[in-house]
Coordinates of C-alpha atoms in Angstrom, one line a residue:
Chain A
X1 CA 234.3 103.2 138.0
X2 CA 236.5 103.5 135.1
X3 CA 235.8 101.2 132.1
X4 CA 238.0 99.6 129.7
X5 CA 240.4 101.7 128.3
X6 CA 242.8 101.3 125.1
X7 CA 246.0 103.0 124.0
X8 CA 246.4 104.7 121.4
X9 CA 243.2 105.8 120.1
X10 CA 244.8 106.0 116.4
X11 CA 247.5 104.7 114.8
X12 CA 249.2 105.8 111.5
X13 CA 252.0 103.3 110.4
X14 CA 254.2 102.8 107.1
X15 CA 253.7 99.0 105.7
X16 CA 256.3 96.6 107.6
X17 CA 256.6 98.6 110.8
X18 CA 255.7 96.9 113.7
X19 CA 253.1 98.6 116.3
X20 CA 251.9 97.5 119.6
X21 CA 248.2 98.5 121.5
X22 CA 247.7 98.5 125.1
X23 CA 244.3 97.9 126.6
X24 CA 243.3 97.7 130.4
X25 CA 240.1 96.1 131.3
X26 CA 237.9 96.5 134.2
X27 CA 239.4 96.1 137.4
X28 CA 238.2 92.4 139.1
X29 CA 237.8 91.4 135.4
X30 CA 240.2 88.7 134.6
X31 CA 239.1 87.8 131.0
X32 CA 240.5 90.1 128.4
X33 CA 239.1 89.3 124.8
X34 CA 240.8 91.1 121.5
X35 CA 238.7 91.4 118.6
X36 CA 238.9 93.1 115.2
X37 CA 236.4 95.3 113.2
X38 CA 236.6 96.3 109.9
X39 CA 233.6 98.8 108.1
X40 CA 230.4 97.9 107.7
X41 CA 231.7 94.3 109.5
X42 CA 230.9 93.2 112.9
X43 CA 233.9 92.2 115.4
X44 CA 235.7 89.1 114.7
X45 CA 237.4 87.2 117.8
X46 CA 241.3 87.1 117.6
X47 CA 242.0 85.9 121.0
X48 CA 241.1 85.9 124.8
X49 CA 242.9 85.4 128.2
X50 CA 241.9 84.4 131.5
X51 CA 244.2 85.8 133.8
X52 CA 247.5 85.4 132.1
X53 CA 247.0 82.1 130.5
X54 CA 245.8 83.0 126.4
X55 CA 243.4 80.0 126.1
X56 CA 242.1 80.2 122.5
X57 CA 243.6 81.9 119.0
X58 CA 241.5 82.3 116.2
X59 CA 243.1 81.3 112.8
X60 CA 243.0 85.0 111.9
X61 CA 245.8 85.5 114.3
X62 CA 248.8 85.2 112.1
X63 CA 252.3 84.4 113.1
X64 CA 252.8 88.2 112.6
X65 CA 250.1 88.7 115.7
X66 CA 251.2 88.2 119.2
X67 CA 249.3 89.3 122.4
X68 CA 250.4 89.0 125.8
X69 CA 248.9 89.4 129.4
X70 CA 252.1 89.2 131.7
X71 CA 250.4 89.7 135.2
X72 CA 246.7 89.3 134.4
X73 CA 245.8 92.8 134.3
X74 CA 246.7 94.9 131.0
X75 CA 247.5 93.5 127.6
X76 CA 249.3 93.8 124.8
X77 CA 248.5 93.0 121.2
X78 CA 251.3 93.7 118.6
X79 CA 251.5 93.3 114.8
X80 CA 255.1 92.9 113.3
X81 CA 255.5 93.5 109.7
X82 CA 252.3 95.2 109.4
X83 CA 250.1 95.0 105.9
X84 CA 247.7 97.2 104.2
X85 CA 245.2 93.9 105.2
X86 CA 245.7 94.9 108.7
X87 CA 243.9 98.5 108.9
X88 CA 241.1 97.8 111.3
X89 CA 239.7 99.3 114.4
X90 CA 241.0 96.8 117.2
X91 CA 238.7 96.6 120.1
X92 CA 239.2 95.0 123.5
X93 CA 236.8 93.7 125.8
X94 CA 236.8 92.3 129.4
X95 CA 233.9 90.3 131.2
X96 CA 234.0 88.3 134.8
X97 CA 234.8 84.6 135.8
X98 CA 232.5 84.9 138.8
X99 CA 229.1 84.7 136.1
X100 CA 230.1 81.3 134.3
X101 CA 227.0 81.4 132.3
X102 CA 226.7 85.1 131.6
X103 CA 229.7 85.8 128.9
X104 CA 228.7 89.8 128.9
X105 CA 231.4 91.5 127.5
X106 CA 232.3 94.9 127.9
X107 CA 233.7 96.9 124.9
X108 CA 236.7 99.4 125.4
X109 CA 236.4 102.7 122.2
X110 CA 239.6 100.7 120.1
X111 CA 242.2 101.4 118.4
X112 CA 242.0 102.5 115.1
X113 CA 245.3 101.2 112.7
X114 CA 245.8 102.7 109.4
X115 CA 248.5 101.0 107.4
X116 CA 249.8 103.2 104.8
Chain B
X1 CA 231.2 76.8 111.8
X2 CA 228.6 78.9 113.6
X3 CA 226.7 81.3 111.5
X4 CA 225.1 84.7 112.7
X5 CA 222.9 86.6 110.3
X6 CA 220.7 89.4 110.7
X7 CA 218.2 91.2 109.0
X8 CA 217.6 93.8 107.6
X9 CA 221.2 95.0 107.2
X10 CA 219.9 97.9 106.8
X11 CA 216.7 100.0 108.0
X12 CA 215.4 102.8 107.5
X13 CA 212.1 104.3 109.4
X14 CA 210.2 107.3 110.6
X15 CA 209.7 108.2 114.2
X16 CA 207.0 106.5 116.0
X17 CA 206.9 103.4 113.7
X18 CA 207.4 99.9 115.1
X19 CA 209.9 97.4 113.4
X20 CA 211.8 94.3 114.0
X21 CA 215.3 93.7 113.6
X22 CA 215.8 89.5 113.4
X23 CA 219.3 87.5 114.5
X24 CA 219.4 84.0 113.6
X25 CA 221.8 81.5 114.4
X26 CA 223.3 78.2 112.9
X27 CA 224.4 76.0 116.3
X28 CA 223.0 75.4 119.2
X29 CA 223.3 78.0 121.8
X30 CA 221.7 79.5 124.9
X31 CA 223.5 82.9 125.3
X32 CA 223.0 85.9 123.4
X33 CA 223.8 89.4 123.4
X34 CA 222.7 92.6 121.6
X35 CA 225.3 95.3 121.5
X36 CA 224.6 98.6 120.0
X37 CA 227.7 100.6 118.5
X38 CA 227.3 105.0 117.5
X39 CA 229.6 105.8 114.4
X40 CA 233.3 105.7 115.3
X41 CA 232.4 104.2 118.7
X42 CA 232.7 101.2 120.3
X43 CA 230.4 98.4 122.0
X44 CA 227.8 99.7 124.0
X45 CA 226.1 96.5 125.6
X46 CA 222.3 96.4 125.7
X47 CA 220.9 92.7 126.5
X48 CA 222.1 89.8 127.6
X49 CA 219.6 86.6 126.8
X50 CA 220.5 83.4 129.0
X51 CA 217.5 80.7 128.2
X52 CA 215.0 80.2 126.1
X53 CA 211.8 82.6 125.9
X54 CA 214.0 84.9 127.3
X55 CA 212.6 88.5 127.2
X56 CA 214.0 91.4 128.0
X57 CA 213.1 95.5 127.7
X58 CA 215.1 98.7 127.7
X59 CA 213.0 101.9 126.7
X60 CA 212.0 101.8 123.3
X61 CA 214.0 98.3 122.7
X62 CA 212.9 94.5 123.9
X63 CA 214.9 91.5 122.7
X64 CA 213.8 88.4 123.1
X65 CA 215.5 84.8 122.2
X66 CA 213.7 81.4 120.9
X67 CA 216.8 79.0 121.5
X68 CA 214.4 75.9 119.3
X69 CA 214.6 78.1 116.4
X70 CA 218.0 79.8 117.1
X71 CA 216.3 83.3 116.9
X72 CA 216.6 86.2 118.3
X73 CA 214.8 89.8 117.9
X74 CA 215.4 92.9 118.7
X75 CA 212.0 95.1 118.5
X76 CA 211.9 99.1 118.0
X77 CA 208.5 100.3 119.6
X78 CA 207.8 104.0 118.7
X79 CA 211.2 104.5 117.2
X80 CA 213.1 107.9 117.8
X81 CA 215.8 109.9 116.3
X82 CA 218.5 109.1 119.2
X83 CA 218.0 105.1 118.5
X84 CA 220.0 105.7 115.3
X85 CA 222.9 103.6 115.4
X86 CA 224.3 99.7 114.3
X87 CA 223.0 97.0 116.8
X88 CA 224.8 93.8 116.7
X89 CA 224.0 90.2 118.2
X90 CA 226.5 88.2 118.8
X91 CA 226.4 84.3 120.0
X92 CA 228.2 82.1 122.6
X93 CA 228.7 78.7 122.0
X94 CA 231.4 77.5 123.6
X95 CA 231.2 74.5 126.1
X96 CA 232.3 76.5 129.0
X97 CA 230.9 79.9 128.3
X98 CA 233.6 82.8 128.6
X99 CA 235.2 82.5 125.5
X100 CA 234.6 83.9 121.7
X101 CA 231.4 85.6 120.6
X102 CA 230.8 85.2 117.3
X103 CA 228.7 88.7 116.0
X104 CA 226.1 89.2 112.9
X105 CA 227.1 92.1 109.9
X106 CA 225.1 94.7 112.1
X107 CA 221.9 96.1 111.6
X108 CA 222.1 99.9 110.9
X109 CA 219.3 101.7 111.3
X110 CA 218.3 105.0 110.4
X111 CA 215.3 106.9 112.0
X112 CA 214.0 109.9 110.6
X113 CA 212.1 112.9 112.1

């Protein structure tokens, strides 16, 4: 039973590249959550999906932010034009429709983005 | 705009001592959860709290959740070095449950030998 898992681990990139994460939840999960840590802060919520449909942004997800989840499995996340601002760990999470009042959500290790 | 806070941010204690680690909330909500996280690590999920008196117990660890006062705690019995770590709570308010959990700044403790 694997759990979620996220791609890369790290990320290095020069101010105004563009870099995109991968994460891949729990199989028979079909809500996919993205959130974003910085130190010594707990995760704030960027966005979620159920299946494929994204069904709430935060208004920390700037035009320069755009996640996809094409065929309900894996998603994307990707930052265009990326900012000093943006250095964060970015975590993913994935929980089950089936438990409508039990919103557990299970935590994949991140992505850690350093913008240089 | 829901509100989580915790206290204290930070803790420090010897082994064997008992302590409390508070979460409170500013809206109205019935689901909580208590997430621990290791340095450089991610989420590590711990206790899920549905209703109110909830109570739950792991080990060393019981949460429980007052959903009247929109309080949580998280209480150390006996504490020892391995619980060293950040535990979050985090809240669910949404209508339909399944959507954003909004997390407190952390609580990290320290326990010493």
């Amino acid at each position: 039973d694997t759990g979620v898992s996220q791609d890369p681990r790290h990320k290095i990139t020069k101010r105004g590249q563009n870099v995109t994460f991968r994460c891949d939840p729990i199989s028979e999960h079909n809500r996919l959550y993205w959130y974003r840590q910085t130190l010594g802060q707990g995760p704030e919520f960027l966005t979620y999906f159920q299946n494929e449909a994204q069904l709430e942004k935060s208004r920390l997800l700037s035009d320069r932010f755009s996640a996809e989840r094409p065929k309900g499995s894996f998603s994307t996340l990707e930052i265009q034009r990326t900012e000093q601002g943006d250095s964060a760990m970015y975590l993913c999470a994935s929980s089950f429709l089936n438990c409508p009042d039990n919103n557990e959500q299970f935590f994949g290790p991140g992505t850690r983005l350093t913008v240089l | 705009e829901l509100k989580v806070e915790q206290n204290p941010l930070f803790l420090s204690m010897q082994e064997g001592k008992n302590y409390t680690i508070y979460c409170d909330y500013s809206t109205t909500s019935d689901r909580l959860y208590w997430y621990r996280q290791d340095p450089g690590k991610s989420l590590e999920s711990l206790f899920v709290l549905l209703s109110n008196g909830a109570v739950k117990q792991e080990g060393r660890l019981m949460a429980s959740l007052d959903t009247k006062a929109r309080l949580s705690t998280l209480h150390i019995t006996a504490a020892v070095h391995d619980l060293s770590a950040t535990y979050f709570c985090a809240v669910d308010i949404s209508e339909t449950s399944g959507s954003r959990l909004t997390f407190g700044e952390g609580t990290q403790l320290t326990v010493n030998p």
